[in-house]
Tab-separated table of N, CA and C in Angstrom:
chain	number	residue	atom	x	y	z
A	51	MET	N	38.218	-38.179	-24.145
A	51	MET	CA	36.921	-37.170	-23.952
A	51	MET	C	35.620	-37.213	-22.855
A	52	GLY	N	34.846	-38.431	-22.825
A	52	GLY	CA	34.271	-37.991	-22.400
A	52	GLY	C	34.420	-38.782	-20.255
A	53	ALA	N	35.669	-39.551	-20.487
A	53	ALA	CA	36.239	-39.462	-19.077
A	53	ALA	C	36.163	-37.642	-18.291
A	54	LEU	N	37.028	-37.195	-19.534
A	54	LEU	CA	36.927	-35.797	-18.364
A	54	LEU	C	35.604	-35.274	-18.080
A	55	ASP	N	34.463	-35.276	-19.113
A	55	ASP	CA	33.311	-33.727	-18.883
A	55	ASP	C	32.882	-34.885	-18.142
A	56	TYR	N	32.901	-35.845	-18.073
A	56	TYR	CA	32.578	-36.659	-16.614
A	56	TYR	C	33.132	-35.962	-15.404
A	57	LEU	N	34.637	-35.976	-15.133
A	57	LEU	CA	34.694	-35.774	-14.214
A	57	LEU	C	34.457	-34.079	-13.589
A	58	SER	N	34.755	-33.266	-14.792
A	58	SER	CA	34.804	-32.015	-14.852
A	58	SER	C	33.132	-31.341	-14.000
A	59	ASN	N	32.331	-32.260	-14.233
A	59	ASN	CA	30.868	-32.134	-14.336
A	59	ASN	C	30.849	-31.536	-12.741
A	60	PHE	N	32.279	-32.557	-12.248
A	60	PHE	CA	32.281	-32.972	-10.162
A	60	PHE	C	32.827	-31.412	-9.864
A	61	CYS	N	33.806	-31.192	-10.388
A	61	CYS	CA	34.482	-30.092	-10.366
A	61	CYS	C	34.114	-28.554	-10.423
A	62	THR	N	33.598	-28.118	-11.130
A	62	THR	CA	32.729	-26.461	-11.423
A	62	THR	C	32.001	-25.968	-10.016
A	63	VAL	N	31.980	-25.130	-10.290
A	63	VAL	CA	31.544	-24.777	-9.259
A	63	VAL	C	30.571	-24.093	-9.730
A	64	THR	N	29.370	-23.766	-8.893
A	64	THR	CA	28.197	-22.855	-9.340
A	64	THR	C	27.885	-22.439	-8.689
A	65	SER	N	27.339	-21.400	-8.975
A	65	SER	CA	26.991	-19.653	-7.838
A	65	SER	C	24.868	-19.512	-7.813
A	66	THR	N	25.097	-20.120	-6.873
A	66	THR	CA	23.934	-19.673	-6.779
A	66	THR	C	23.272	-18.415	-6.382
A	67	ARG	N	22.728	-17.384	-6.986
A	67	ARG	CA	22.155	-15.818	-7.195
A	67	ARG	C	20.901	-15.808	-6.179
A	68	THR	N	20.315	-15.620	-5.277
A	68	THR	CA	18.918	-14.792	-4.985
A	68	THR	C	18.736	-14.426	-5.337
A	69	LYS	N	17.432	-14.108	-5.496
A	69	LYS	CA	16.888	-12.183	-6.636
A	69	LYS	C	16.945	-12.012	-4.606
A	70	ARG	N	17.390	-10.189	-5.287
A	70	ARG	CA	16.741	-9.585	-4.510
A	70	ARG	C	15.225	-9.322	-4.527
A	71	LYS	N	15.020	-8.370	-2.757
A	71	LYS	CA	13.815	-8.241	-3.164
A	71	LYS	C	13.542	-7.072	-3.769
A	72	PRO	N	12.628	-6.174	-4.186
A	72	PRO	CA	12.671	-4.810	-4.534
A	72	PRO	C	12.629	-3.727	-3.653
A	73	MET	N	13.178	-2.710	-3.567
A	73	MET	CA	12.703	-1.630	-2.780
A	73	MET	C	11.735	-0.799	-2.809
A	74	GLN	N	11.197	-1.060	-1.074
A	74	GLN	CA	9.440	-0.552	-1.464
A	74	GLN	C	8.715	-0.127	-0.309
A	75	THR	N	8.142	0.818	0.272
A	75	THR	CA	7.820	1.443	0.321
A	75	THR	C	6.645	0.791	1.607
A	76	VAL	N	6.663	0.238	2.802
A	76	VAL	CA	5.168	-0.280	3.723
A	76	VAL	C	5.164	0.544	4.554
A	77	GLU	N	3.434	0.670	4.497
A	77	GLU	CA	3.276	1.448	5.256
A	77	GLU	C	1.466	0.708	6.593
A	78	ILE	N	1.373	0.721	7.468
A	78	ILE	CA	0.874	-0.375	8.352
A	78	ILE	C	0.363	0.913	9.811
A	79	LYS	N	-0.715	0.445	9.639
A	79	LYS	CA	-1.818	1.499	10.698
A	79	LYS	C	-1.639	0.180	12.019
A	80	VAL	N	-1.479	0.975	13.027
A	80	VAL	CA	-1.134	-0.054	13.525
A	80	VAL	C	-1.950	1.656	15.455
A	81	LYS	N	-1.891	1.071	16.135
A	81	LYS	CA	-2.855	1.598	17.307
A	81	LYS	C	-1.669	1.366	18.270
A	82	MET	N	-1.515	2.148	18.638
A	82	MET	CA	-0.221	3.519	19.810
A	82	MET	C	-0.133	4.168	20.836
A	83	ASP	N	-0.705	3.037	22.092
A	83	ASP	CA	-0.498	4.639	23.355
A	83	ASP	C	0.216	5.013	23.173
A	84	CYS	N	1.451	3.753	23.896
A	84	CYS	CA	1.629	5.432	25.117
A	84	CYS	C	3.705	4.854	23.637
A	85	ASP	N	4.693	5.350	24.859
A	85	ASP	CA	6.294	6.063	24.310
A	85	ASP	C	7.424	4.113	24.497
A	86	GLY	N	6.096	3.105	24.751
A	86	GLY	CA	6.304	1.813	24.660
A	86	GLY	C	6.440	0.398	24.010
A	87	CYS	N	4.684	1.246	23.829
A	87	CYS	CA	4.432	0.056	21.930
A	87	CYS	C	5.013	1.471	21.286
A	88	GLU	N	5.257	2.665	21.268
A	88	GLU	CA	5.247	3.221	20.035
A	88	GLU	C	7.034	2.235	19.882
A	89	ARG	N	7.949	1.944	21.056
A	89	ARG	CA	9.321	1.772	20.820
A	89	ARG	C	9.264	-0.119	20.087
A	90	ARG	N	8.555	-0.761	20.921
A	90	ARG	CA	8.613	-1.845	21.297
A	90	ARG	C	8.537	-1.978	19.174
A	91	VAL	N	7.301	-1.444	19.235
A	91	VAL	CA	6.812	-2.090	17.631
A	91	VAL	C	7.915	-1.632	16.809
A	92	LYS	N	8.759	-0.345	17.144
A	92	LYS	CA	9.901	0.431	16.018
A	92	LYS	C	11.561	-0.672	16.004
A	93	ASN	N	11.368	-0.734	17.298
A	93	ASN	CA	12.133	-2.291	17.554
A	93	ASN	C	11.934	-3.737	16.648
A	94	SER	N	10.278	-4.395	17.192
A	94	SER	CA	10.343	-5.043	16.146
A	94	SER	C	10.665	-5.184	14.781
A	95	VAL	N	10.458	-3.782	14.559
A	95	VAL	CA	10.821	-3.667	12.624
A	95	VAL	C	12.468	-3.602	12.383
A	96	SER	N	13.019	-3.026	12.974
A	96	SER	CA	13.581	-2.731	12.406
A	96	SER	C	15.138	-3.543	12.916
A	97	SER	N	14.849	-4.673	13.131
A	97	SER	CA	15.636	-5.757	13.162
A	97	SER	C	15.725	-6.551	12.474
A	98	MET	N	14.644	-6.590	11.206
A	98	MET	CA	14.008	-6.721	10.278
A	98	MET	C	15.113	-7.638	8.763
A	99	LYS	N	15.796	-8.272	8.428
A	99	LYS	CA	16.944	-7.298	7.178
A	99	LYS	C	16.484	-7.465	6.202
A	100	GLY	N	17.229	-6.694	5.791
A	100	GLY	CA	17.033	-5.518	4.725
A	100	GLY	C	16.001	-4.363	4.629
A	101	VAL	N	15.814	-4.264	6.240
A	101	VAL	CA	14.978	-2.106	6.484
A	101	VAL	C	15.407	-1.740	6.695
A	102	LYS	N	15.711	-0.171	5.972
A	102	LYS	CA	16.314	0.313	5.614
A	102	LYS	C	16.125	1.527	6.663
A	103	THR	N	14.772	1.836	6.951
A	103	THR	CA	14.396	3.064	7.569
A	103	THR	C	13.057	3.132	8.226
A	104	VAL	N	12.586	3.692	9.748
A	104	VAL	CA	11.040	3.425	10.243
A	104	VAL	C	10.692	4.175	10.890
A	105	GLU	N	10.036	4.742	10.098
A	105	GLU	CA	9.569	5.646	10.940
A	105	GLU	C	7.905	6.041	11.106
A	106	VAL	N	7.725	6.316	13.071
A	106	VAL	CA	6.306	5.619	13.885
A	106	VAL	C	5.495	6.665	13.998
A	107	ASN	N	4.396	7.095	13.250
A	107	ASN	CA	3.365	8.471	13.218
A	107	ASN	C	2.976	8.040	15.004
A	108	ARG	N	2.666	8.308	16.103
A	108	ARG	CA	1.936	7.807	17.152
A	108	ARG	C	0.974	8.909	17.277
A	109	LYS	N	0.749	9.726	16.385
A	109	LYS	CA	-0.919	10.325	16.509
A	109	LYS	C	-1.827	10.207	15.300
A	110	GLN	N	-0.641	10.172	14.052
A	110	GLN	CA	-1.593	9.687	13.370
A	110	GLN	C	-1.982	7.486	12.797
A	111	SER	N	-1.586	6.579	14.412
A	111	SER	CA	-1.044	5.421	14.519
A	111	SER	C	-0.465	4.548	13.075
A	112	LYS	N	0.792	5.661	12.654
A	112	LYS	CA	1.378	4.717	11.455
A	112	LYS	C	1.849	4.561	11.197
A	113	VAL	N	3.207	3.558	10.868
A	113	VAL	CA	4.382	3.273	10.791
A	113	VAL	C	4.567	2.942	8.995
A	114	VAL	N	5.804	3.645	8.689
A	114	VAL	CA	6.141	3.445	7.718
A	114	VAL	C	7.293	2.854	7.724
A	115	VAL	N	7.533	1.486	7.197
A	115	VAL	CA	8.964	0.707	6.647
A	115	VAL	C	9.220	1.502	5.626
A	116	SER	N	10.246	1.326	4.984
A	116	SER	CA	11.462	1.176	4.251
A	116	SER	C	12.736	0.406	4.394
A	117	GLY	N	12.396	-0.464	2.820
A	117	GLY	CA	13.513	-0.972	2.452
A	117	GLY	C	13.077	-2.385	1.645
A	118	TYR	N	14.070	-3.397	1.909
A	118	TYR	CA	13.868	-4.403	0.894
A	118	TYR	C	13.092	-5.553	1.342
A	119	VAL	N	12.193	-5.573	1.600
A	119	VAL	CA	11.392	-6.467	2.700
A	119	VAL	C	10.529	-6.714	2.148
A	120	ASP	N	9.395	-7.431	2.767
A	120	ASP	CA	8.176	-8.321	1.994
A	120	ASP	C	7.483	-7.998	2.795
A	121	PRO	N	5.726	-6.928	2.244
A	121	PRO	CA	4.960	-6.101	3.455
A	121	PRO	C	4.954	-7.725	3.958
A	122	ASN	N	4.759	-8.343	3.318
A	122	ASN	CA	3.422	-9.660	4.288
A	122	ASN	C	3.893	-10.040	6.403
A	123	LYS	N	4.933	-9.976	5.739
A	123	LYS	CA	6.619	-10.756	6.952
A	123	LYS	C	6.412	-8.963	7.401
A	124	VAL	N	7.050	-7.865	7.173
A	124	VAL	CA	6.784	-6.715	7.421
A	124	VAL	C	5.573	-6.299	8.839
A	125	LEU	N	4.005	-7.194	8.689
A	125	LEU	CA	2.443	-6.877	8.750
A	125	LEU	C	3.081	-7.604	10.474
A	126	LYS	N	2.928	-9.014	9.258
A	126	LYS	CA	3.260	-10.096	10.301
A	126	LYS	C	3.846	-10.060	11.599
A	127	ARG	N	5.511	-9.056	11.438
A	127	ARG	CA	5.699	-9.070	12.821
A	127	ARG	C	6.126	-7.862	13.887
A	128	VAL	N	5.337	-7.482	12.618
A	128	VAL	CA	3.754	-6.049	13.952
A	128	VAL	C	3.155	-6.442	14.763
A	129	LYS	N	2.327	-7.169	14.366
A	129	LYS	CA	1.132	-8.799	15.112
A	129	LYS	C	2.063	-9.033	16.068
A	130	SER	N	3.183	-9.605	15.622
A	130	SER	CA	3.536	-10.195	16.678
A	130	SER	C	3.938	-9.638	18.511
A	131	THR	N	3.799	-8.345	18.283
A	131	THR	CA	4.025	-7.963	19.029
A	131	THR	C	3.439	-7.675	20.052
A	132	GLY	N	1.847	-8.017	19.904
A	132	GLY	CA	0.259	-7.822	20.771
A	132	GLY	C	-0.505	-6.421	19.735
A	133	LYS	N	-0.604	-5.760	19.384
A	133	LYS	CA	-0.987	-5.162	18.875
A	133	LYS	C	-1.921	-5.370	17.009
A	134	ARG	N	-2.619	-5.177	16.799
A	134	ARG	CA	-3.469	-4.779	16.004
A	134	ARG	C	-3.076	-4.033	14.997
A	135	ALA	N	-2.493	-4.891	14.238
A	135	ALA	CA	-2.169	-4.429	12.887
A	135	ALA	C	-2.732	-4.140	11.113
A	136	GLU	N	-2.711	-3.625	10.707
A	136	GLU	CA	-3.045	-3.784	8.931
A	136	GLU	C	-3.018	-3.221	7.925
A	137	PHE	N	-2.268	-3.203	7.410
A	137	PHE	CA	-1.886	-2.446	6.310
A	137	PHE	C	-2.722	-1.436	5.766
A	138	TRP	N	-2.034	0.004	5.280
A	138	TRP	CA	-2.137	1.666	5.664
A	138	TRP	C	-3.828	1.363	4.957
A	139	PRO	N	-5.012	1.815	5.261
A	139	PRO	CA	-5.987	2.064	4.256
A	139	PRO	C	-6.283	2.911	4.098
A	140	TYR	N	-5.721	4.361	3.951
A	140	TYR	CA	-5.794	5.528	3.633
A	140	TYR	C	-5.502	6.197	2.575
A	141	ILE	N	-5.702	6.470	1.677
A	141	ILE	CA	-4.899	7.562	0.728
A	141	ILE	C	-5.378	9.464	0.564
A	142	PRO	N	-4.544	9.430	-0.518
A	142	PRO	CA	-5.225	10.847	-0.330
A	142	PRO	C	-6.591	11.515	-0.633
A	143	GLN	N	-7.054	12.697	-0.343
A	143	GLN	CA	-8.604	13.344	0.328
A	143	GLN	C	-8.624	13.284	-1.976
A	144	HIS	N	-7.076	14.351	-3.029
A	144	HIS	CA	-7.534	14.902	-3.404
A	144	HIS	C	-7.238	13.849	-4.909
A	145	ILE	N	-7.239	12.778	-4.922
A	145	ILE	CA	-6.609	11.259	-5.092
A	145	ILE	C	-7.973	10.802	-6.335
A	146	VAL	N	-9.413	10.855	-4.979
A	146	VAL	CA	-10.020	10.315	-4.649
A	146	VAL	C	-11.470	10.901	-6.972
A	147	TYR	N	-11.632	9.922	-6.957
A	147	TYR	CA	-12.830	10.716	-7.784
A	147	TYR	C	-14.859	11.187	-6.664
A	148	TYR	N	-14.798	9.880	-6.096
A	148	TYR	CA	-16.341	10.228	-5.585
A	148	TYR	C	-14.880	10.384	-3.839
A	149	PRO	N	-15.020	11.247	-2.933
A	149	PRO	CA	-14.626	10.709	-1.958
A	149	PRO	C	-15.488	10.872	-0.512
A	150	TYR	N	-17.157	11.187	-0.745
A	150	TYR	CA	-18.703	10.457	0.016
A	150	TYR	C	-18.938	9.287	-0.868
A	151	ALA	N	-18.128	8.485	-1.454
A	151	ALA	CA	-18.818	7.526	-1.740
A	151	ALA	C	-19.893	6.642	-0.488
A	152	SER	N	-20.313	5.136	-0.543
A	152	SER	CA	-20.283	4.370	0.400
A	152	SER	C	-19.533	4.067	0.558
A	153	GLY	N	-18.974	3.839	2.532
A	153	GLY	CA	-17.487	3.502	2.752
A	153	GLY	C	-16.671	3.368	2.504
A	154	VAL	N	-16.388	5.769	1.764
A	154	VAL	CA	-14.952	6.250	1.741
A	154	VAL	C	-14.916	7.082	2.275
A	155	TYR	N	-15.614	6.906	2.708
A	155	TYR	CA	-15.583	8.319	4.040
A	155	TYR	C	-14.991	7.291	6.062
A	156	ASP	N	-14.049	8.272	6.732
A	156	ASP	CA	-14.338	7.643	7.579
A	156	ASP	C	-14.293	8.596	8.472
A	157	LYS	N	-14.341	8.556	9.510
A	157	LYS	CA	-14.209	9.844	11.273
A	157	LYS	C	-12.846	9.569	11.417
A	158	ARG	N	-11.978	7.862	11.504
A	158	ARG	CA	-10.848	8.347	12.454
A	158	ARG	C	-9.751	7.680	11.343
A	159	ALA	N	-10.172	8.309	9.845
A	159	ALA	CA	-8.871	8.833	8.913
A	159	ALA	C	-8.525	10.289	9.354
A	160	PRO	N	-6.800	10.390	8.649
A	160	PRO	CA	-6.787	11.605	9.426
A	160	PRO	C	-6.766	12.606	8.448
A	161	PRO	N	-6.842	13.971	8.857
A	161	PRO	CA	-6.957	14.992	8.347
A	161	PRO	C	-6.759	15.615	6.302
A	162	GLY	N	-7.779	15.228	5.678
A	162	GLY	CA	-7.254	14.996	4.426
A	162	GLY	C	-7.528	13.118	3.671
A	163	HIS	N	-7.451	12.715	4.179
A	163	HIS	CA	-6.993	11.569	4.081
A	163	HIS	C	-8.740	10.747	3.660
A	164	VAL	N	-8.842	9.728	2.856
A	164	VAL	CA	-9.964	8.684	3.350
A	164	VAL	C	-9.762	7.317	3.081
A	165	ARG	N	-10.598	6.479	3.297
A	165	ARG	CA	-10.329	4.898	3.028
A	165	ARG	C	-10.479	4.836	1.825
A	166	ASN	N	-9.265	4.041	1.294
A	166	ASN	CA	-9.311	2.891	-0.094
A	166	ASN	C	-9.355	2.110	-0.919
A	167	ALA	N	-11.030	2.986	-1.781
A	167	ALA	CA	-12.464	1.894	-1.780
A	167	ALA	C	-12.267	1.680	-2.934
A	168	VAL	N	-12.301	0.120	-3.720
A	168	VAL	CA	-13.117	0.772	-5.546
A	168	VAL	C	-14.219	1.594	-6.122
A	169	GLN	N	-14.634	1.704	-4.897
A	169	GLN	CA	-16.157	2.277	-5.840
A	169	GLN	C	-15.944	3.788	-5.690
A	170	ALA	N	-15.069	4.005	-5.134
A	170	ALA	CA	-14.374	5.860	-5.179
A	170	ALA	C	-13.430	6.371	-6.091
A	171	PHE	N	-13.183	5.128	-7.641
A	171	PHE	CA	-12.396	5.822	-8.428
A	171	PHE	C	-13.827	5.038	-9.807
A	172	PRO	N	-13.934	5.218	-11.159
A	172	PRO	CA	-14.624	5.652	-11.909
A	172	PRO	C	-14.448	4.465	-12.829
A	173	ALA	N	-14.731	3.844	-12.991
A	173	ALA	CA	-14.428	2.265	-14.083
A	173	ALA	C	-13.865	2.929	-15.141
A	174	SER	N	-13.044	2.114	-15.230
A	174	SER	CA	-12.401	2.019	-17.057
A	174	SER	C	-12.874	1.192	-17.443
A	175	ASN	N	-13.532	0.432	-17.691
A	175	ASN	CA	-14.072	0.259	-18.617
A	175	ASN	C	-15.519	0.950	-19.189
A	176	ALA	N	-16.301	1.940	-17.904
A	176	ALA	CA	-17.525	2.182	-18.185
A	176	ALA	C	-17.231	3.359	-19.362
A	177	PRO	N	-18.449	3.680	-20.083
A	177	PRO	CA	-18.217	5.151	-21.210
A	177	PRO	C	-18.251	6.123	-21.311
A	178	GLU	N	-17.365	6.855	-20.922
A	178	GLU	CA	-18.287	8.826	-20.110
A	178	GLU	C	-19.159	8.810	-20.704
A	179	ASP	N	-19.520	10.217	-20.340
A	179	ASP	CA	-21.433	10.259	-20.252
A	179	ASP	C	-21.012	11.352	-21.247
A	180	ASN	N	-21.168	11.685	-22.526
A	180	ASN	CA	-20.188	13.033	-23.377
A	180	ASN	C	-21.907	13.591	-23.001
A	181	ILE	N	-21.660	14.162	-22.094
A	181	ILE	CA	-23.193	15.032	-21.734
A	181	ILE	C	-23.712	16.624	-22.575
A	182	VAL	N	-22.455	17.010	-23.799
A	182	VAL	CA	-22.881	17.639	-24.876
A	182	VAL	C	-23.340	17.204	-26.264
A	183	SER	N	-24.000	16.018	-25.906
A	183	SER	CA	-24.013	15.596	-27.166
A	183	SER	C	-25.785	14.991	-27.324
A	184	ILE	N	-25.511	15.315	-25.925
A	184	ILE	CA	-26.750	15.100	-25.861
A	184	ILE	C	-27.892	16.297	-26.099
A	185	PHE	N	-27.721	17.741	-26.696
A	185	PHE	CA	-28.232	18.742	-26.301
A	185	PHE	C	-28.039	18.882	-28.467
A	186	SER	N	-29.118	19.834	-28.432
A	186	SER	CA	-28.484	19.822	-30.820
A	186	SER	C	-28.968	21.240	-30.491
A	187	ASP	N	-27.418	20.747	-31.258
A	187	ASP	CA	-27.339	23.130	-31.867
A	187	ASP	C	-28.048	23.323	-32.856
A	188	ASP	N	-28.615	22.478	-33.064
A	188	ASP	CA	-29.665	23.307	-34.673
A	188	ASP	C	-31.360	23.838	-33.904
A	189	ASN	N	-31.737	23.301	-33.062
A	189	ASN	CA	-32.702	23.301	-32.103
A	189	ASN	C	-32.217	23.557	-30.775
A	190	VAL	N	-32.091	25.114	-30.118
A	190	VAL	CA	-31.601	24.835	-29.170
A	190	VAL	C	-33.173	24.796	-27.650
A	191	ASN	N	-34.241	24.693	-28.092
A	191	ASN	CA	-34.865	24.256	-27.233
A	191	ASN	C	-35.613	22.396	-26.373
A	192	ALA	N	-34.846	21.876	-28.021
A	192	ALA	CA	-35.600	20.537	-27.694
A	192	ALA	C	-33.982	20.113	-27.543
A	193	CYS	N	-34.194	18.638	-26.804
A	193	CYS	CA	-32.699	18.294	-25.681
A	193	CYS	C	-32.646	16.096	-26.221
A	194	SER	N	-32.277	15.527	-25.978
A	194	SER	CA	-32.598	13.827	-26.201
A	194	SER	C	-33.158	13.093	-25.435
A	195	VAL	N	-33.205	14.184	-24.798
A	195	VAL	CA	-33.953	13.402	-23.130
A	195	VAL	C	-35.029	13.332	-23.373
A	196	MET	N	-35.779	14.527	-23.610
A	196	MET	CA	-36.982	14.459	-23.571
A	196	MET	C	-37.724	13.123	-24.106
């Protein structure tokens, strides 16, 4: 049986499957001035493999790409058109705890959006200040701060 096992290794067909990229949405900030710029960016991204939809908003300078794509490859493809591009740096203002922290507020941001920054969110490992525990119920005129 040794010879049959040896020969069967040459006859077996192995199928290698490539892992499919997850469906995701990539938002990119691109400065577009005219219809030609908008069309050039849209055509360059829509021809990529795995792209399902491309939405271009020239007023906000935003391109939204949905599909089975790699975000870095989408950014590289947009940059290949000659436009300056970066990942969408803004998030809705109602999500941020400290929207006016340094480096968060941006005049160029669309209405209702601020720049995504680490200092805009409270630290996850910081203990919460329990202000009620500072005051005493026994003596209402005294507090532990003084």
